[in-house]
Short mmCIF file of C-alpha atoms (C1' of nucleotides) in Angstrom, two decimals:
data_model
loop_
_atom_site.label_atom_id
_atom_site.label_comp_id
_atom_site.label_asym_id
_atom_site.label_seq_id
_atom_site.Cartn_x
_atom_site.Cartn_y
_atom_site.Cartn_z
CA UNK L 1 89.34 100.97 133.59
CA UNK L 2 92.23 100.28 131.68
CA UNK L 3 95.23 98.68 133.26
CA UNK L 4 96.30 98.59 137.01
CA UNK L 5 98.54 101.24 137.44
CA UNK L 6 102.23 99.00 136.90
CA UNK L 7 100.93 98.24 133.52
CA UNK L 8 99.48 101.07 131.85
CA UNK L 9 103.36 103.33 131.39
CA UNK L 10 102.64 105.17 128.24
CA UNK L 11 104.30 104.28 125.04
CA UNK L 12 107.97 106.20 124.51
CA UNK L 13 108.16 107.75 121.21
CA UNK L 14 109.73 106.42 118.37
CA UNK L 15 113.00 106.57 118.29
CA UNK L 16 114.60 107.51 114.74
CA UNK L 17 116.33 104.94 112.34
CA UNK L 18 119.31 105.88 113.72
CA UNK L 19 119.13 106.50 117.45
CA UNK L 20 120.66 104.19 119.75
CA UNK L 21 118.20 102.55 121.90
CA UNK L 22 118.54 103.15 125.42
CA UNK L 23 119.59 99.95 127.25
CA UNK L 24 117.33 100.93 130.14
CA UNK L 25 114.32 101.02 127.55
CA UNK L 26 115.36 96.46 128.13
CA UNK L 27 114.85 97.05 131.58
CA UNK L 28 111.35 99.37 131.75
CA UNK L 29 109.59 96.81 129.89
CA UNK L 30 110.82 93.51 131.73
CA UNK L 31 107.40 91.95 132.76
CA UNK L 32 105.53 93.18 136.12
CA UNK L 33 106.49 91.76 139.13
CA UNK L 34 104.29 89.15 140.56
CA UNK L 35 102.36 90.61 143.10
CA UNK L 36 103.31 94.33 143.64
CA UNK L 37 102.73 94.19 147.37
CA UNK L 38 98.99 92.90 148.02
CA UNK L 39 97.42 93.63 150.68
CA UNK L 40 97.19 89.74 152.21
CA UNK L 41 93.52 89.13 151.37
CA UNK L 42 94.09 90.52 147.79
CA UNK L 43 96.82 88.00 147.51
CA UNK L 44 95.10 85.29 148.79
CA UNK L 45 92.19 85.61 145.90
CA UNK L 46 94.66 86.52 143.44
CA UNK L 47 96.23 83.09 143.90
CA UNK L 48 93.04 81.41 144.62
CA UNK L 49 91.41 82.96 141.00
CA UNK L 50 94.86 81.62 138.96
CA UNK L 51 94.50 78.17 140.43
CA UNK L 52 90.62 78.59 139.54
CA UNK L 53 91.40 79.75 136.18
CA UNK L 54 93.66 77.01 135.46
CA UNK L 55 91.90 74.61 136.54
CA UNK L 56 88.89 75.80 134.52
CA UNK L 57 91.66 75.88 131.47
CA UNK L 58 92.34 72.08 131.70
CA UNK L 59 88.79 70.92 132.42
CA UNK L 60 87.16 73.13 129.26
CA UNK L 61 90.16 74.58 127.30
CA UNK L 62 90.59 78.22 127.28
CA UNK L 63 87.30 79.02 125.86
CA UNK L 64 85.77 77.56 128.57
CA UNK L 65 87.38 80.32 130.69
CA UNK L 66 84.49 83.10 131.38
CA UNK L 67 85.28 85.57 133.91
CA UNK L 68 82.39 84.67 136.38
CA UNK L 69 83.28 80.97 136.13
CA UNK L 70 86.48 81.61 137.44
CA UNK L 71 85.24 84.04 140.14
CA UNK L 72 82.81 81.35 141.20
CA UNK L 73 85.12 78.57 141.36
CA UNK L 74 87.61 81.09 143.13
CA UNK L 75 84.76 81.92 145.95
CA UNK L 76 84.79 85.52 144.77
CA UNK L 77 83.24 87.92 143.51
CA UNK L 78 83.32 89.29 140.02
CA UNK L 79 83.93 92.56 140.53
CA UNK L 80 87.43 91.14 142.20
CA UNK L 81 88.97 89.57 139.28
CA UNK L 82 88.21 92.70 137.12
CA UNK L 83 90.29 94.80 140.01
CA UNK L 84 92.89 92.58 139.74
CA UNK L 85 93.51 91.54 136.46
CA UNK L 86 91.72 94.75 134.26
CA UNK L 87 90.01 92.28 131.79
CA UNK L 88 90.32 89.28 130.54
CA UNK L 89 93.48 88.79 128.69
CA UNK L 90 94.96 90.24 131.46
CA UNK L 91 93.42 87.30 133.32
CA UNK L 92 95.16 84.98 130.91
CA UNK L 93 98.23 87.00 131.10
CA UNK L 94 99.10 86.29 134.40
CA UNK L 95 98.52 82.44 133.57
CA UNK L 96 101.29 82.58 130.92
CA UNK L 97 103.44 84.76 133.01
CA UNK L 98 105.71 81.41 134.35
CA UNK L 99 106.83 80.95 130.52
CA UNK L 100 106.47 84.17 129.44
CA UNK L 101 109.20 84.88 132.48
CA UNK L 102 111.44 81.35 131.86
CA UNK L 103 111.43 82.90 128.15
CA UNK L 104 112.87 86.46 128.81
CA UNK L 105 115.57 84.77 131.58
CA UNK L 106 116.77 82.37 128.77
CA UNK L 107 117.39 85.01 126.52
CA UNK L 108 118.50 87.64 128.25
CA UNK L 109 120.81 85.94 130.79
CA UNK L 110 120.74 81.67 129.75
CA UNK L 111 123.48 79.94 127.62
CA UNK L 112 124.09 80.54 124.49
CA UNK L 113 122.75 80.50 121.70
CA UNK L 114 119.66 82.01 122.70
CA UNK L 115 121.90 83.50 125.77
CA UNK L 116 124.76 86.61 125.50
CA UNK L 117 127.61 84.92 124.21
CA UNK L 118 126.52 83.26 120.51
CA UNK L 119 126.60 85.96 117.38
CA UNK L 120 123.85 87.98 117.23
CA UNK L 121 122.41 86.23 114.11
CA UNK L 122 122.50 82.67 115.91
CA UNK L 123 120.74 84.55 118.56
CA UNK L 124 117.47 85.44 116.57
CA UNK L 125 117.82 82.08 115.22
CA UNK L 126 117.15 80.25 118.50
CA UNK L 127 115.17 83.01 119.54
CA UNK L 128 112.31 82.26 117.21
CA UNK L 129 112.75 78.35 117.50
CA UNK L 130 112.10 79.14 121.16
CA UNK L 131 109.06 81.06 120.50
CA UNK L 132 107.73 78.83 117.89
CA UNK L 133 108.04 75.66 120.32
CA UNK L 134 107.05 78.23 122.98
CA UNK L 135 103.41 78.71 121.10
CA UNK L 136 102.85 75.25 119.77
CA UNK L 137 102.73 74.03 123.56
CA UNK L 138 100.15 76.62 124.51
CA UNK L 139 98.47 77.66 121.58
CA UNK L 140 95.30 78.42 122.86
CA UNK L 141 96.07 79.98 125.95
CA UNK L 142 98.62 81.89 123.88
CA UNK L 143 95.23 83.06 121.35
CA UNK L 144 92.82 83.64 124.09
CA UNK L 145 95.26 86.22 125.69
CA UNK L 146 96.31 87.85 123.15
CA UNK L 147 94.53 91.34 123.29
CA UNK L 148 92.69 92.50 119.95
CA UNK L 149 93.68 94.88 117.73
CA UNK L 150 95.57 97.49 118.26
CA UNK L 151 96.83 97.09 121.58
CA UNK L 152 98.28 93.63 120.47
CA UNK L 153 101.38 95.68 119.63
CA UNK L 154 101.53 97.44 122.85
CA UNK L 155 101.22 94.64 125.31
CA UNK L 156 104.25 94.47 127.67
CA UNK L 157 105.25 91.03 126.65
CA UNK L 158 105.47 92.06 123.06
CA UNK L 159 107.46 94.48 123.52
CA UNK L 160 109.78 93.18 125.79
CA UNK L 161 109.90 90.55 123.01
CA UNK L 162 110.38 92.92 120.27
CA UNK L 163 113.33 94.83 121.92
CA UNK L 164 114.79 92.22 122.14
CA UNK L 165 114.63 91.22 118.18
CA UNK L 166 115.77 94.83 118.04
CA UNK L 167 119.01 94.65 119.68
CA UNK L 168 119.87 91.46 118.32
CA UNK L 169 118.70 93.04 114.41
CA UNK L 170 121.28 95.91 115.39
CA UNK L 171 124.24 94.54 115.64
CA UNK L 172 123.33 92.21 112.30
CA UNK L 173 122.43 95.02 110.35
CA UNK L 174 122.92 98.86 112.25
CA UNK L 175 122.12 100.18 108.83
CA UNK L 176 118.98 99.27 108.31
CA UNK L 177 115.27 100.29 110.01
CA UNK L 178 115.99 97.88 112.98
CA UNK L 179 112.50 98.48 114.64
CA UNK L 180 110.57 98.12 111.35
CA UNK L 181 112.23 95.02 110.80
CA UNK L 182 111.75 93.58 114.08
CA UNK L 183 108.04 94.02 113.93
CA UNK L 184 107.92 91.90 110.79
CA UNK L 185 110.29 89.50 112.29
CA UNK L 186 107.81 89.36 115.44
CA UNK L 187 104.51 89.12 113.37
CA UNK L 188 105.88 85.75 111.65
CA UNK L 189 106.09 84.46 115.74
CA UNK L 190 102.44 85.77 116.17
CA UNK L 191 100.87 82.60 117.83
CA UNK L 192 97.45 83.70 115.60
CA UNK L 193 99.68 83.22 112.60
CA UNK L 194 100.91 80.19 113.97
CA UNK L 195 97.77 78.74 114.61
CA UNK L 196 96.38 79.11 111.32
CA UNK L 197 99.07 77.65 109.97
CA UNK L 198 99.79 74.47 111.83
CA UNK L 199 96.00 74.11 112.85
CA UNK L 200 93.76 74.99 110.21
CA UNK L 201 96.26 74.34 107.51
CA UNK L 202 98.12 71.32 108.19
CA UNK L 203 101.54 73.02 108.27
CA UNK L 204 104.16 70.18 110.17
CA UNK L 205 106.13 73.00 112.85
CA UNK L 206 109.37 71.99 111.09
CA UNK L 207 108.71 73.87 107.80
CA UNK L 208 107.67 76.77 110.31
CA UNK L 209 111.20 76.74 111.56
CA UNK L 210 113.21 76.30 108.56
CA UNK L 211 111.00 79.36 107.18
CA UNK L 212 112.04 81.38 110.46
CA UNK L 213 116.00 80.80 109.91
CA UNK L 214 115.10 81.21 106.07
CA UNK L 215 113.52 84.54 106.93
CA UNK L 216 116.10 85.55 109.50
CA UNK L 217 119.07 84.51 106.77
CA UNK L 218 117.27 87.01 104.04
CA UNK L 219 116.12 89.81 106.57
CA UNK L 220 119.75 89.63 107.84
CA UNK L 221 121.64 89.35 104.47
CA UNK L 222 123.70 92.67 103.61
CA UNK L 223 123.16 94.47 100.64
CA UNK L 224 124.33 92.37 97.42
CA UNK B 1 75.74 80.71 112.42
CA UNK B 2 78.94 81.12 111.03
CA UNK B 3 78.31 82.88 107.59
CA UNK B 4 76.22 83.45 104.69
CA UNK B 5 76.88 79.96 102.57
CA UNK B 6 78.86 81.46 99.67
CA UNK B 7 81.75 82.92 102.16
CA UNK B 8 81.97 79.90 103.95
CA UNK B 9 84.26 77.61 101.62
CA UNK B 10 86.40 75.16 103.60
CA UNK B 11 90.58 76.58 103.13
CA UNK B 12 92.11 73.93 100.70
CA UNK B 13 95.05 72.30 102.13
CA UNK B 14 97.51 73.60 101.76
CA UNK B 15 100.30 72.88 98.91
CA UNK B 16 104.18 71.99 99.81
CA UNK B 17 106.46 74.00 99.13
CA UNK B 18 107.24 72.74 95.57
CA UNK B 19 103.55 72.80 94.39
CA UNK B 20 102.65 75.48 92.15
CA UNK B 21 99.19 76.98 92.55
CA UNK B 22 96.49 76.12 90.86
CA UNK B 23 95.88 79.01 88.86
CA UNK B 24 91.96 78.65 89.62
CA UNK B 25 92.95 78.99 93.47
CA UNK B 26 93.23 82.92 92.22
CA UNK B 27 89.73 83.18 91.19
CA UNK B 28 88.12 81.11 93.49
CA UNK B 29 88.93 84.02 96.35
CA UNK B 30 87.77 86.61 94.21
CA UNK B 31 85.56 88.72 96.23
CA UNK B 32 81.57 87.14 96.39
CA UNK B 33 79.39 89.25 94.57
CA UNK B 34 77.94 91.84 95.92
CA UNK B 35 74.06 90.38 96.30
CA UNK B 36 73.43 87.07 94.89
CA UNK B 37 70.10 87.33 94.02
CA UNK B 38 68.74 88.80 96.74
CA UNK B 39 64.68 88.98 97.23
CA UNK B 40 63.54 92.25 96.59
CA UNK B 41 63.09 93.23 99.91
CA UNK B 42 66.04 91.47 101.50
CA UNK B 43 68.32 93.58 98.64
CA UNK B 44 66.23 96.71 99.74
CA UNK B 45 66.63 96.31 103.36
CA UNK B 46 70.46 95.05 102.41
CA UNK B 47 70.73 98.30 101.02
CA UNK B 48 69.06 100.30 104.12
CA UNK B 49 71.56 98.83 106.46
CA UNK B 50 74.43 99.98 104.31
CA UNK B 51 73.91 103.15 104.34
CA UNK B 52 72.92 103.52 107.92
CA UNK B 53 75.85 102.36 108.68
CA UNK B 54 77.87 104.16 106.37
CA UNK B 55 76.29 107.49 108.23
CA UNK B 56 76.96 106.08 111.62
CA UNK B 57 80.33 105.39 111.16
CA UNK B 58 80.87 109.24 109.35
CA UNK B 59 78.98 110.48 112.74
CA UNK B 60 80.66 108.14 115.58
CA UNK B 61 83.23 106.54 114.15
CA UNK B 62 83.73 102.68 113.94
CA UNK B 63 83.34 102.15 117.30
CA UNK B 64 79.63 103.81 117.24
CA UNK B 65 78.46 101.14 115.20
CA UNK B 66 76.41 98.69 116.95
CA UNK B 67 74.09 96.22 115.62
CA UNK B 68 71.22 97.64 117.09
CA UNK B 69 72.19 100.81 116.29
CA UNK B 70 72.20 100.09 112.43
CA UNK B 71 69.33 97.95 112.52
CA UNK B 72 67.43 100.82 114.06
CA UNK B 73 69.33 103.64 111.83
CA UNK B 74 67.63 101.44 109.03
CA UNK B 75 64.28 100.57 110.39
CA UNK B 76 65.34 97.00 110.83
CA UNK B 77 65.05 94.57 113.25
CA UNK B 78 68.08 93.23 114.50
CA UNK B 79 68.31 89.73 113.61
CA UNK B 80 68.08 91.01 110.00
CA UNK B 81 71.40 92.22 110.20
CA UNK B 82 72.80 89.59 111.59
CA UNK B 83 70.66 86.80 108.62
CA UNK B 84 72.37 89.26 106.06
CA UNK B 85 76.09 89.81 107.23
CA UNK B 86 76.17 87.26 109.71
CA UNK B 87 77.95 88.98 111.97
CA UNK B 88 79.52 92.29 112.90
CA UNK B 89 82.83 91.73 110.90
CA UNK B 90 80.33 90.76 108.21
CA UNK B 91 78.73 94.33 108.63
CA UNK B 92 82.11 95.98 108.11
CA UNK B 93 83.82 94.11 105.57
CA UNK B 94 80.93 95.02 102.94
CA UNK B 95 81.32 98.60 103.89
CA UNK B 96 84.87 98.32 102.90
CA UNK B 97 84.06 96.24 99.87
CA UNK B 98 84.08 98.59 97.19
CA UNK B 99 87.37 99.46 98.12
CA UNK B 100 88.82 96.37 98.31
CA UNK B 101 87.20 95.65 95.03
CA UNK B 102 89.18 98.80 93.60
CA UNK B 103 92.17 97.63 94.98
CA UNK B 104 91.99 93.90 93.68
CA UNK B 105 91.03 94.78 90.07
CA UNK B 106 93.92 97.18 90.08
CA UNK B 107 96.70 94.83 90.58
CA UNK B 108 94.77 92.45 88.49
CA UNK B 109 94.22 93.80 85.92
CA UNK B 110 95.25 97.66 85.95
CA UNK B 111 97.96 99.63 84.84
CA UNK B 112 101.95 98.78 85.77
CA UNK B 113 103.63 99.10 88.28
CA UNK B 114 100.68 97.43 90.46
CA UNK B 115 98.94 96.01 87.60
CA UNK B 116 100.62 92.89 84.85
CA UNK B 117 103.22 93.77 83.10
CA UNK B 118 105.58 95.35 85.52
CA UNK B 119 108.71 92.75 86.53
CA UNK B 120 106.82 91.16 89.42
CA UNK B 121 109.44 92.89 92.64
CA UNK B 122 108.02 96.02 91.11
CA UNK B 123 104.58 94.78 91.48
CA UNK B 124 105.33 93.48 95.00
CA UNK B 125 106.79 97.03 95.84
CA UNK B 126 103.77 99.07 94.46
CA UNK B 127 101.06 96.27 95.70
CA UNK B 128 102.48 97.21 99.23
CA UNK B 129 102.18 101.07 98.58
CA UNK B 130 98.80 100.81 97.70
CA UNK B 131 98.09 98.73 100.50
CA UNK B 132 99.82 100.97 103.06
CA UNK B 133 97.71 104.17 101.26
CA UNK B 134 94.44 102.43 101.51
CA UNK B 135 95.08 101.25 104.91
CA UNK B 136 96.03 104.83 105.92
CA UNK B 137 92.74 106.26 104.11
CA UNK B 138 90.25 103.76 106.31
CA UNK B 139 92.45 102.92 109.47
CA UNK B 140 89.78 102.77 112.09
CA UNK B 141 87.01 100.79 109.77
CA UNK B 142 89.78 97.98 108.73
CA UNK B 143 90.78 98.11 112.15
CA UNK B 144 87.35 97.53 113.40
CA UNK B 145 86.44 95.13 110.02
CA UNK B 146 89.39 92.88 111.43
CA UNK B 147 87.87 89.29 112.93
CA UNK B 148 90.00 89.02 115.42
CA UNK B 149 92.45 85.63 116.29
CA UNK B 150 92.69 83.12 113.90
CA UNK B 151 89.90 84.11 111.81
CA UNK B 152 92.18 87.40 110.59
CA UNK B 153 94.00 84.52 108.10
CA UNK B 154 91.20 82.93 107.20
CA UNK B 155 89.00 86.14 106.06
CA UNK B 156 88.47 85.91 101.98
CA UNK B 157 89.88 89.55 101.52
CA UNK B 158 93.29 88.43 103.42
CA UNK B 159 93.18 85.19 101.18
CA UNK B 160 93.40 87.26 97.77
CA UNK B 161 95.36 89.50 98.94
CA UNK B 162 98.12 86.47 100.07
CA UNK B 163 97.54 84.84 97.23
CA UNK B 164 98.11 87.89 95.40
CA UNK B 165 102.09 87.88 96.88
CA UNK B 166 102.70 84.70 97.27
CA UNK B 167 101.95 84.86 92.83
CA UNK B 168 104.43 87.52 92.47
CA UNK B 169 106.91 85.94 95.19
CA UNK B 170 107.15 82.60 93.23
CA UNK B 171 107.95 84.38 90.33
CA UNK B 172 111.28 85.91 91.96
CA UNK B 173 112.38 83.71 94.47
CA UNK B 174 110.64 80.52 93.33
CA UNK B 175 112.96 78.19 94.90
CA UNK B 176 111.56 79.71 98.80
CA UNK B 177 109.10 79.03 100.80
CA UNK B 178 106.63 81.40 99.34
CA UNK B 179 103.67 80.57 100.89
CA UNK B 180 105.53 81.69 104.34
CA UNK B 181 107.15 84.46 102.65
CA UNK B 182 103.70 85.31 101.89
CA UNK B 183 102.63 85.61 105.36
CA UNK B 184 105.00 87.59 106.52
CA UNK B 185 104.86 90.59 103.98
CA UNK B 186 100.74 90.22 104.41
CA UNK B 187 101.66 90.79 107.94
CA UNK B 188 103.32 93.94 107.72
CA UNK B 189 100.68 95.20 105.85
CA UNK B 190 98.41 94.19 108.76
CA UNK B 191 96.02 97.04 109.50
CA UNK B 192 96.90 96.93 113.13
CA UNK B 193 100.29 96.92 112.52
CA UNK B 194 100.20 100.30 110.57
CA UNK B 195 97.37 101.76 113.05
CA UNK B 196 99.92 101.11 115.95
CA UNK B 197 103.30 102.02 113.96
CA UNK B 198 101.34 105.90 113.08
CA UNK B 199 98.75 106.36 115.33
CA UNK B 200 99.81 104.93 118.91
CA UNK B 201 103.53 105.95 117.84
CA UNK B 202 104.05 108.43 115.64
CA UNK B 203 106.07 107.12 112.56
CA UNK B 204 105.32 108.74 109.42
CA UNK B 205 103.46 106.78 106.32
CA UNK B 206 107.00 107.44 104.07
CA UNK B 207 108.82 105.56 106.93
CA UNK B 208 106.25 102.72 106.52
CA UNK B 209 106.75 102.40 102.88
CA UNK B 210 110.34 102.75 102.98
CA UNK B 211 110.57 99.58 105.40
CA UNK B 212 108.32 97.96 103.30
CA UNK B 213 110.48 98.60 100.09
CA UNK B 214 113.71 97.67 101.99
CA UNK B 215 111.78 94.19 103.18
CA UNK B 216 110.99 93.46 99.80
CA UNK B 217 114.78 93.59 98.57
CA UNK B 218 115.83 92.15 101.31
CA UNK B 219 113.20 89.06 101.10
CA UNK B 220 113.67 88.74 97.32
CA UNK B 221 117.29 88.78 97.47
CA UNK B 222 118.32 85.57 96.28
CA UNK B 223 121.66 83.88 98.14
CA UNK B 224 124.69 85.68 98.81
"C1'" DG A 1 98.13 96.38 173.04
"C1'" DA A 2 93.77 98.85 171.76
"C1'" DA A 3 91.68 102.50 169.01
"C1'" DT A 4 91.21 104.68 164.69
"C1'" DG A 5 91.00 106.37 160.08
"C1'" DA A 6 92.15 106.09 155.40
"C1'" DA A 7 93.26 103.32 151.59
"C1'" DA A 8 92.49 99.13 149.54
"C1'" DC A 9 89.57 95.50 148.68
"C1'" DT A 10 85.06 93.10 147.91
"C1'" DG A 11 80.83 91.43 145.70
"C1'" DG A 12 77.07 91.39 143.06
"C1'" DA A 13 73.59 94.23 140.76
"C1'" DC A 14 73.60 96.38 136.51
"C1'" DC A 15 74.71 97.83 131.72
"C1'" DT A 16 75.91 97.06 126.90
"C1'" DC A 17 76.52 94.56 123.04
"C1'" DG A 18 77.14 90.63 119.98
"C1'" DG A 19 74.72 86.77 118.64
"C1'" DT A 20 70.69 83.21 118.56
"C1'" DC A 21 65.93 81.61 118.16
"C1'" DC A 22 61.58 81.02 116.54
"C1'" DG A 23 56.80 82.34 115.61
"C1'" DT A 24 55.03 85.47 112.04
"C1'" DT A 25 54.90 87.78 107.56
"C1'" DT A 26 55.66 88.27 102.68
"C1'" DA A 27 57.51 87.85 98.04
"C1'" DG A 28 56.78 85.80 93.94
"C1'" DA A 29 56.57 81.34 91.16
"C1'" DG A 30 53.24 78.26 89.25
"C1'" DC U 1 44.88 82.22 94.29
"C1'" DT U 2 47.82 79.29 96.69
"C1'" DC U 3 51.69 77.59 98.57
"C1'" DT U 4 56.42 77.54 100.03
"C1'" DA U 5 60.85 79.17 100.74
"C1'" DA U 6 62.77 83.19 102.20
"C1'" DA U 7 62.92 87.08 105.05
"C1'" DC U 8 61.56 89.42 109.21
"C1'" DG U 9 61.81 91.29 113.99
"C1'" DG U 10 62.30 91.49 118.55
"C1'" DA U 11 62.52 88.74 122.82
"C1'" DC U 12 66.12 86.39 124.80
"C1'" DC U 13 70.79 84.84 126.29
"C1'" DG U 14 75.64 84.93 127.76
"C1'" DA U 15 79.74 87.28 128.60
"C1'" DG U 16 82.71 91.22 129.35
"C1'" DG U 17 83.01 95.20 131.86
"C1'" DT U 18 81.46 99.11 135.30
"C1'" DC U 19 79.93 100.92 139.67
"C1'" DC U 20 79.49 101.83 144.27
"C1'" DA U 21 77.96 100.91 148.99
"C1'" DG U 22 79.75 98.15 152.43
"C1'" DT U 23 83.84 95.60 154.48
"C1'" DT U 24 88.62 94.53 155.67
"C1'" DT U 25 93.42 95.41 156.33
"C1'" DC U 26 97.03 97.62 158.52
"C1'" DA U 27 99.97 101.64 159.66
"C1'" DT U 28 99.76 105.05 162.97
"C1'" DT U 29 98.74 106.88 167.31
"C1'" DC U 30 97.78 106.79 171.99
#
DNA sequence: GAATGAAACTGGACCTCGGTCCGTTTAGAG
DNA sequence: CTCTAAACGGACCGAGGTCCAGTTTCATTC
């Protein structure tokens, strides 16, 4: 199995350089709702396994977070959490999906500047302070979920991430390769990157900001 | 077990801003040799596994490529693949070794563009090229050869390759961040990146390159 | 309000695969 | 020849993921 059906929507083409993007293309990928209509029992475990996996989370970090723990501590069987949450960093998915959520309503509808309202360029700015601070809180969580490889990239929650760095990038600079750009942009917010960095390195989280609005100034910056 | 000893170096710490790098920093993430005096039966067997895996991977692709499979393929047991490359990753990488070899003495010592000589953007702008090609040859085995999380960063062939930019960076922007800088080119060369960008969506290689040409001007464009 | 049938859910046995362990074997130096 | 460090191999483990026979929900029908 891959996905439950809400999540598995194949990938639109690519648009070219210079197509508009659809401003329903903002609206496909806006996260899953909650609980597409459970059945009641399904929805009781669902909650039951979240509150078991965080729980497990706090006690023994993320790593401590194997699938049959949590269906044990839930009272459920394994096979159950697979059904619901297709594999594990779908598991941990749904644990990040309160901030994930609080993130995408503060940027697409909260004040400015990470709000509509601010210039598009003070926009990214806060945008990536928010995701930095974003990460740093729940950096492992944020590490374990993120899915390997590949399909990294086509996880809803990047792209509803990356869209957004897209529209914001086109109305900075229409002329250049918006969605290239935006994927660069969104690889210096990956929390493995971030990790390295402040964790492994000793890298203070302010010299990761100032190199976000550094970057953002130079990505942004019209031809000389 | 984490590694063999001579890939297991600690990361130094790393350097402010201001610091220039010590030049030894370059050579002490040169690529380990390919068997350090290996006993003749270990550098036999060494040898075996290679090329079983080499054949696997031409017959199944990447993904075919179990442990067991190439320890059997090789008339191995299993926990000798494992002593040797300590762990699949391990495996992978030294399939991909020569290449990455290739690649490293080319912009170290080759011909310009890639190689000294060339006004370092233009080495930035071919070193990506090359990268982009060589990523396009192998796609599935770097995909595979990828540790996943934090590790990606960590992994000696990322190192030199950072290193590598964050060289030519200093010597065009030298008053940025280049050691960020650094990161975020080297992550739009990430393998995944490219694999998703062409194979999952179907951008053409030229488009690649041409983003990654219009990143570099923009990111070495000093102030407005 | 009870019967009913299909769709959805459940649970745990089972599989695969990466990785570890440790008792045994062997290369090769002295 | 001997002795030791190195290499060996395969049993073993844990964890993610699959499968499917049995169970539960609930909309529909009587």
């Amino acid at each position: 199995m891959l996905y439950p059906v809400f999540m598995s929507a194949a990938l639109p083409p690519f648009p070219k350089p210079e197509e508009p993007v659809d401003a329903r293309q903002l609206l496909e990928v806006a996260l899953a709702p909650d609980e597409p209509c459970l059945r009641a029992d399904a929805a009781r475990n669902r909650a039951r396994l979240l509150e078991a996996a965080s729980r497990l989370i706090a006690e023994h970090g993320a790593a401590g977070v194997t699938m049959e723990a949590v269906a044990a501590a839930a009272g459920v069987g394994k096979g159950t959490v697979f059904r619901r949450f297709g594999d594990r960093t779908g598991l941990l998915t749904a644990l990040l999906d309160h901030s994930a959520r609080r993130l995408q309503e503060d940027f697409l509808g909260g004040p400015p500047p990470l709000g509509p309202g601010a210039p598009p360029a003070d926009r990214l700015r806060a945008f990536g302070v928010a995701v930095i601070h974003r990460a740093a809180e729940q950096l492992d969580l944020q590490l374990a979920a993120q899915p390997d490889g590949t399909r990294r990239f086509a996880h809803p929650s990047h792209r509803a991430l990356h869209i957004h760095v897209v529209m914001l990038l086109r109305q900075v600079v229409a002329d250049a390769d918006c969605e290239l750009l935006g994927q660069t942009l969104m690889a210096y917010l990956d929390p493995a990157l971030i990790h390295h960095l402040t964790g492994q390195r000793g890298m203070p989280l302010e010299r990761l900001e100032k190199g976000w609005l550094d970057l953002v100034d130079r990505v942004t910056r019209t031809g000389a």
